[in-house]
Each structure stands twice: as structure tokens, then as C-alpha cells.
Coordinates of C-alpha atoms and ligand atoms in Angstrom, one line a residue:
M539 CA 45.1 -86.2 18.0
Q540 CA 43.3 -84.6 15.1
K541 CA 41.9 -86.8 12.4
I542 CA 41.6 -86.2 8.7
S543 CA 38.8 -86.7 6.3
I544 CA 39.5 -87.1 2.6
Q545 CA 36.8 -85.8 0.2
G546 CA 36.8 -86.0 -3.6
I547 CA 35.0 -83.1 -5.3
Q548 CA 34.1 -84.1 -8.8
Y549 CA 33.5 -80.7 -10.4
D550 CA 34.9 -78.8 -13.4
E551 CA 32.0 -76.7 -14.6
K552 CA 34.0 -73.5 -13.8
S553 CA 37.0 -74.4 -16.0
S554 CA 37.5 -71.7 -18.6
Y555 CA 39.4 -73.8 -21.2
Q556 CA 39.0 -77.6 -20.9
Q557 CA 36.9 -80.0 -18.9
G558 CA 38.5 -83.0 -17.2
P559 CA 39.4 -82.3 -13.5
S560 CA 36.1 -83.8 -12.3
L561 CA 37.5 -87.2 -13.3
A562 CA 40.6 -86.7 -11.1
P563 CA 39.8 -87.9 -7.6
P564 CA 39.3 -91.7 -8.3
L565 CA 42.4 -91.7 -10.6
I566 CA 44.6 -90.1 -7.9
R567 CA 43.5 -92.7 -5.4
E568 CA 44.0 -95.4 -8.0
A569 CA 47.6 -94.3 -8.4
L570 CA 48.1 -94.1 -4.7
N571 CA 46.8 -97.7 -4.2
S572 CA 48.3 -99.2 -7.3
G573 CA 51.1 -101.0 -5.6
S574 CA 53.6 -98.8 -7.5
M575 CA 54.5 -96.8 -4.4
N576 CA 54.3 -97.5 -0.7
L577 CA 52.2 -95.3 1.6
F578 CA 55.0 -93.7 3.5
S579 CA 56.0 -90.0 3.0
E580 CA 59.7 -89.2 2.5
N581 CA 60.0 -88.5 6.2
G582 CA 58.9 -92.0 7.0
I583 CA 55.4 -91.5 8.2
T584 CA 52.6 -93.7 6.8
I585 CA 49.2 -92.5 5.7
E586 CA 47.9 -96.0 6.4
T587 CA 46.3 -95.0 9.7
S588 CA 42.9 -95.0 11.3
R589 CA 43.4 -91.2 11.7
I590 CA 42.7 -90.8 8.0
E591 CA 39.2 -91.6 6.8
D592 CA 38.2 -91.5 3.1
K593 CA 34.7 -90.0 2.6
G594 CA 34.7 -90.9 -1.1
D595 CA 33.8 -88.8 -4.1
F596 CA 31.0 -86.3 -4.4
K597 CA 29.6 -85.5 -7.9
I598 CA 28.6 -81.9 -7.7
E599 CA 25.7 -80.4 -9.6
N600 CA 25.3 -77.1 -7.7
Y601 CA 28.6 -75.3 -7.1
F602 CA 27.5 -74.0 -3.7
D603 CA 26.9 -77.6 -2.5
I604 CA 30.7 -77.8 -2.1
E605 CA 30.5 -75.5 0.9
D606 CA 27.8 -77.7 2.6
I607 CA 29.6 -81.0 1.9
T608 CA 32.8 -79.5 3.4
A609 CA 31.0 -77.9 6.4
N610 CA 29.3 -81.3 7.2
H611 CA 32.7 -83.0 7.2
L612 CA 34.2 -80.2 9.4
K613 CA 31.4 -80.7 11.9
E614 CA 32.8 -84.1 12.7
G615 CA 35.8 -82.4 14.2
R616 CA 38.2 -83.5 11.5
K617 CA 40.6 -81.7 9.2
I618 CA 39.6 -81.8 5.5
F619 CA 41.9 -82.9 2.6
T620 CA 40.2 -82.4 -0.8
L621 CA 40.9 -84.0 -4.1
G622 CA 39.5 -81.6 -6.8
G623 CA 38.1 -80.7 -9.2
D624 CA 39.0 -77.4 -10.9
H625 CA 40.3 -74.6 -8.7
S626 CA 36.9 -73.0 -8.3
V627 CA 36.3 -75.6 -5.5
T628 CA 38.7 -73.8 -3.2
F629 CA 36.5 -70.8 -2.5
P630 CA 33.5 -72.7 -1.1
I631 CA 35.9 -75.0 0.8
I632 CA 37.6 -72.0 2.5
K633 CA 34.3 -70.4 3.1
A634 CA 33.3 -73.5 5.1
H635 CA 36.5 -73.3 7.1
H636 CA 36.0 -69.6 8.0
E637 CA 33.9 -70.2 11.1
K638 CA 36.2 -72.8 12.6
Y639 CA 39.4 -70.9 11.5
P640 CA 38.6 -67.1 11.5
K641 CA 42.4 -66.5 11.3
L642 CA 43.6 -68.6 8.4
D643 CA 46.8 -68.3 6.3
I644 CA 46.9 -69.8 2.9
L645 CA 49.8 -71.2 0.8
H646 CA 48.7 -71.2 -2.8
I647 CA 51.0 -73.0 -5.2
D648 CA 50.0 -72.4 -8.9
A649 CA 51.2 -71.1 -12.3
H650 CA 48.3 -68.6 -12.0
A651 CA 47.3 -66.1 -9.3
D652 CA 43.6 -66.9 -9.8
L653 CA 42.8 -63.3 -8.7
Y654 CA 40.5 -62.1 -11.5
D655 CA 37.6 -60.1 -10.2
N656 CA 35.6 -62.1 -12.8
Y657 CA 36.5 -64.2 -15.7
E658 CA 34.3 -64.2 -18.8
G659 CA 31.5 -62.8 -16.7
D660 CA 31.8 -65.5 -13.9
K661 CA 32.9 -64.4 -10.5
Y662 CA 33.3 -68.0 -9.4
S663 CA 35.4 -69.1 -12.4
H664 CA 38.5 -71.2 -11.6
A665 CA 40.4 -68.0 -12.4
C666 CA 38.8 -66.1 -9.5
P667 CA 38.8 -68.1 -6.2
F668 CA 41.5 -66.1 -4.4
A669 CA 39.8 -62.8 -5.3
R670 CA 36.6 -64.1 -3.6
I671 CA 38.6 -65.4 -0.6
M672 CA 40.4 -62.1 0.0
E673 CA 37.4 -59.8 -0.6
N674 CA 35.5 -61.8 2.0
G675 CA 38.4 -61.6 4.5
F676 CA 38.6 -65.4 4.7
A677 CA 42.5 -65.3 4.8
V678 CA 44.8 -63.3 7.0
K679 CA 47.8 -63.9 4.8
L680 CA 47.8 -65.3 1.2
V681 CA 51.2 -66.4 -0.1
Q682 CA 51.4 -67.5 -3.7
V683 CA 54.2 -69.5 -5.1
G684 CA 55.0 -70.6 -8.7
I685 CA 53.2 -67.7 -10.4
R686 CA 54.3 -67.0 -14.0
T687 CA 51.2 -65.5 -15.7
L688 CA 50.6 -62.1 -14.1
N689 CA 48.9 -59.4 -16.1
P690 CA 48.2 -55.8 -15.1
H691 CA 44.7 -56.6 -13.7
Q692 CA 46.1 -59.4 -11.5
V693 CA 49.0 -57.2 -10.3
D694 CA 46.4 -54.6 -9.3
Q695 CA 44.3 -57.3 -7.5
A696 CA 47.4 -58.6 -5.7
T697 CA 48.2 -55.1 -4.5
K698 CA 44.6 -54.5 -3.5
Y699 CA 44.4 -57.6 -1.3
N700 CA 48.0 -57.4 -0.1
V701 CA 48.9 -60.8 -1.6
D702 CA 52.5 -62.0 -1.1
V703 CA 53.3 -63.2 -4.6
H704 CA 56.4 -65.2 -5.2
E705 CA 56.8 -65.3 -9.0
M706 CA 58.5 -68.3 -10.5
K707 CA 61.1 -66.0 -12.2
N708 CA 62.4 -65.0 -8.7
Y709 CA 61.6 -68.2 -6.8
D710 CA 63.8 -69.0 -3.8
L711 CA 62.6 -71.3 -1.0
N712 CA 64.6 -69.2 1.5
N713 CA 62.3 -66.2 0.8
I714 CA 59.0 -68.0 1.6
P715 CA 57.8 -66.5 4.9
K716 CA 57.0 -68.5 8.0
F717 CA 53.3 -68.8 8.8
E718 CA 51.9 -67.9 12.2
N719 CA 48.2 -68.9 11.9
P720 CA 46.7 -72.2 11.0
L721 CA 47.6 -72.9 7.4
Y722 CA 45.6 -74.2 4.4
I723 CA 47.6 -75.4 1.4
S724 CA 46.0 -75.2 -2.1
L725 CA 48.1 -77.0 -4.7
D726 CA 47.1 -76.4 -8.4
I727 CA 48.9 -79.1 -10.3
D728 CA 49.8 -76.6 -13.1
A729 CA 52.3 -75.1 -10.7
F730 CA 54.6 -77.9 -11.8
D731 CA 56.3 -77.5 -15.1
P732 CA 54.4 -79.4 -17.8
A733 CA 57.4 -81.6 -18.2
F734 CA 56.6 -83.0 -14.7
A735 CA 52.8 -82.7 -14.9
P736 CA 51.4 -82.9 -18.5
G737 CA 47.9 -83.7 -17.1
V738 CA 46.6 -80.2 -16.7
S739 CA 44.3 -78.0 -18.8
H740 CA 46.7 -75.0 -19.0
H741 CA 50.3 -75.9 -19.9
E742 CA 52.4 -73.1 -18.6
P743 CA 56.2 -73.8 -19.2
G744 CA 58.8 -72.5 -16.9
G745 CA 57.3 -74.1 -13.8
M746 CA 58.3 -75.8 -10.6
T747 CA 60.1 -79.1 -10.5
S748 CA 58.5 -81.9 -8.4
R749 CA 61.5 -81.6 -6.1
Q750 CA 60.9 -77.9 -5.5
V751 CA 57.3 -78.4 -4.6
I752 CA 58.1 -81.3 -2.3
D753 CA 60.8 -79.3 -0.6
L754 CA 58.4 -76.4 -0.1
I755 CA 55.8 -78.6 1.5
Q756 CA 58.4 -80.3 3.7
S757 CA 59.7 -76.9 4.9
I758 CA 56.4 -76.0 6.5
D759 CA 56.7 -76.0 10.3
C760 CA 53.3 -74.6 11.4
E761 CA 50.0 -76.5 11.9
V762 CA 48.4 -77.4 8.5
V763 CA 44.6 -77.6 9.0
G764 CA 43.4 -78.2 5.5
A765 CA 44.5 -78.7 1.9
D766 CA 43.5 -79.4 -1.6
I767 CA 45.0 -80.7 -4.8
V768 CA 43.2 -79.3 -7.8
E769 CA 43.3 -79.0 -11.6
Y770 CA 44.6 -82.5 -12.5
N771 CA 43.1 -83.2 -15.9
P772 CA 43.4 -86.9 -16.8
N773 CA 42.3 -86.2 -20.4
R774 CA 45.7 -84.5 -20.9
D775 CA 47.9 -86.9 -18.9
F776 CA 50.7 -89.1 -20.4
Q777 CA 51.4 -92.6 -19.0
K778 CA 49.5 -91.5 -15.8
M779 CA 52.6 -89.6 -14.7
T780 CA 50.5 -86.7 -13.4
S781 CA 48.2 -88.9 -11.3
F782 CA 51.3 -90.5 -9.7
L783 CA 52.8 -87.0 -9.0
A784 CA 49.4 -86.0 -7.5
A785 CA 49.4 -89.2 -5.3
K786 CA 52.9 -88.5 -4.1
M787 CA 52.0 -84.9 -3.2
M788 CA 48.9 -86.2 -1.4
K789 CA 51.1 -88.3 0.8
E790 CA 53.5 -85.4 1.6
I791 CA 50.7 -83.0 2.4
L792 CA 48.6 -85.5 4.4
V793 CA 51.6 -86.3 6.8
K794 CA 52.0 -82.5 7.3
M795 CA 48.3 -82.5 8.5
L796 CA 48.6 -85.5 10.8
Ligands
LIG480 MN1 44.6 -72.4 -10.0
LIG481 MN1 46.7 -72.8 -12.5

């Protein structure tokens, strides 16, 4: 059976608005292990297993080191679960996955499409990772859920790269397609409504409930080969509620990968 490595990527240099997500990985683990919750997912599977190994946190100085760190962990024959970090970390992570998974589908849950060709002159901004992934052909199918910030440029980009965008205003779990290839899940915490997850840099009202995202994850019935949880900003959190939500999502996604 396939094993999983957890890696914390402490990096937020490509955040356009506020720093903070580099502080997230240890705080999500702290919530997970606080004794407040048990380590079982809702479907009764525990993440307390020798099949999950925590590689600890990596403080990143050079953005492109993220690819090397991920590639080294992949070489051990394990799936990778990443605690970010801002959303820029997803491009080098997916780049590292490409050799092993040349046909990869991606489920991207976010308030934002993150499809800018560049943002404020930076092609690797946290507003751009899915443009980089698609122009490099690193995903066969990209399905975006929770989106509520499209502008004309990003609509053009979504059309150019044939992205299946499920905007929040039309969201219906029944319309989310089935995946045929190995699946990577990228969960930006700002997909949740700020009422559920205040600890994010970009508060975007009108978002998903915790229940909607959990149901979406639980509905997946293909093989999940990798995942990340990004954009938790502890500087903006209230009563640690966002770190506890991130920890719960970590459990639900990890058991899908087991
Ligand atoms: Mn994002
Ligand atoms: Mn976002």
C-alpha cells in the first residue's frame, strides 16, 4: 500500500497583499495534535498510522527549492501532502509530480482562479500558479470550485487553457465531474467563506461552507495522489478557528490519499 509523506513549506514571499502563510504549517499540526479532536476522519479512518510520515517543515529561501524538496520526497516512492505556504508553492510541487504522473487531473478549490499570466510583474505570484501549470501541460484536466472573483483576463485564461470553472454563484456538487486520471487536490483556505475561515489574507465573502468542502472531498472516488492546503494566514485568524478547520481538512484529504 502506498505511503504518504507530509511536508511543510514555509514560504509566503509571493503573496501580493499580506504575509503570514509561512507561519501556517506548525500551527495546523498543533491544532491537529491539540487533543481537541481525535485523529479519525468522518468515515472512521485514522491518520495515526505508520503509512503517514511527517517530514517536518522547510523554511524556503529560494522559490525553486520547493520543486527539489518535493522531488526528493517523491523519490522515496511516497505520495506527498503539503502544508503551505501561499498558493505559489503549488506550481513547483506540481512540476515535481509531472515525471511520475504525466497524466494528472487537478481539483482546485479557491475563491480565486489564480490564472493571471503575471501579477504585478511576477509570473510566479500566488495569483498565477494555475496559468504556469496549464501552459506547461502539467495537468490534463483542471477543475476549479468555489471561484467568485473572475475578471475578463482570467475568463480569457480559463478559456485558453480549457479550465472547467465552477463558480460559487452556480455551485452544485452534482455538477462536479468525475476524474479519470490520478488526482491532485489543491485547497486554498480562502475558498471557505470568511465566516468559517477568517485566517486568510484575502477575505472574499460569499464562499463555501465547511460542510460543502468536506462533502466535495468525500465525494471523490478516484485515486488521490497528492494534495496541498495553502493560504492559511495565522496573523488574520480568530480563536484559532481557521487552524482547526485546516486540521480537519487535512484529516479528510489524507484518508482519501491512503
Ligand atoms: Mn489561491
Ligand atoms: Mn484564494
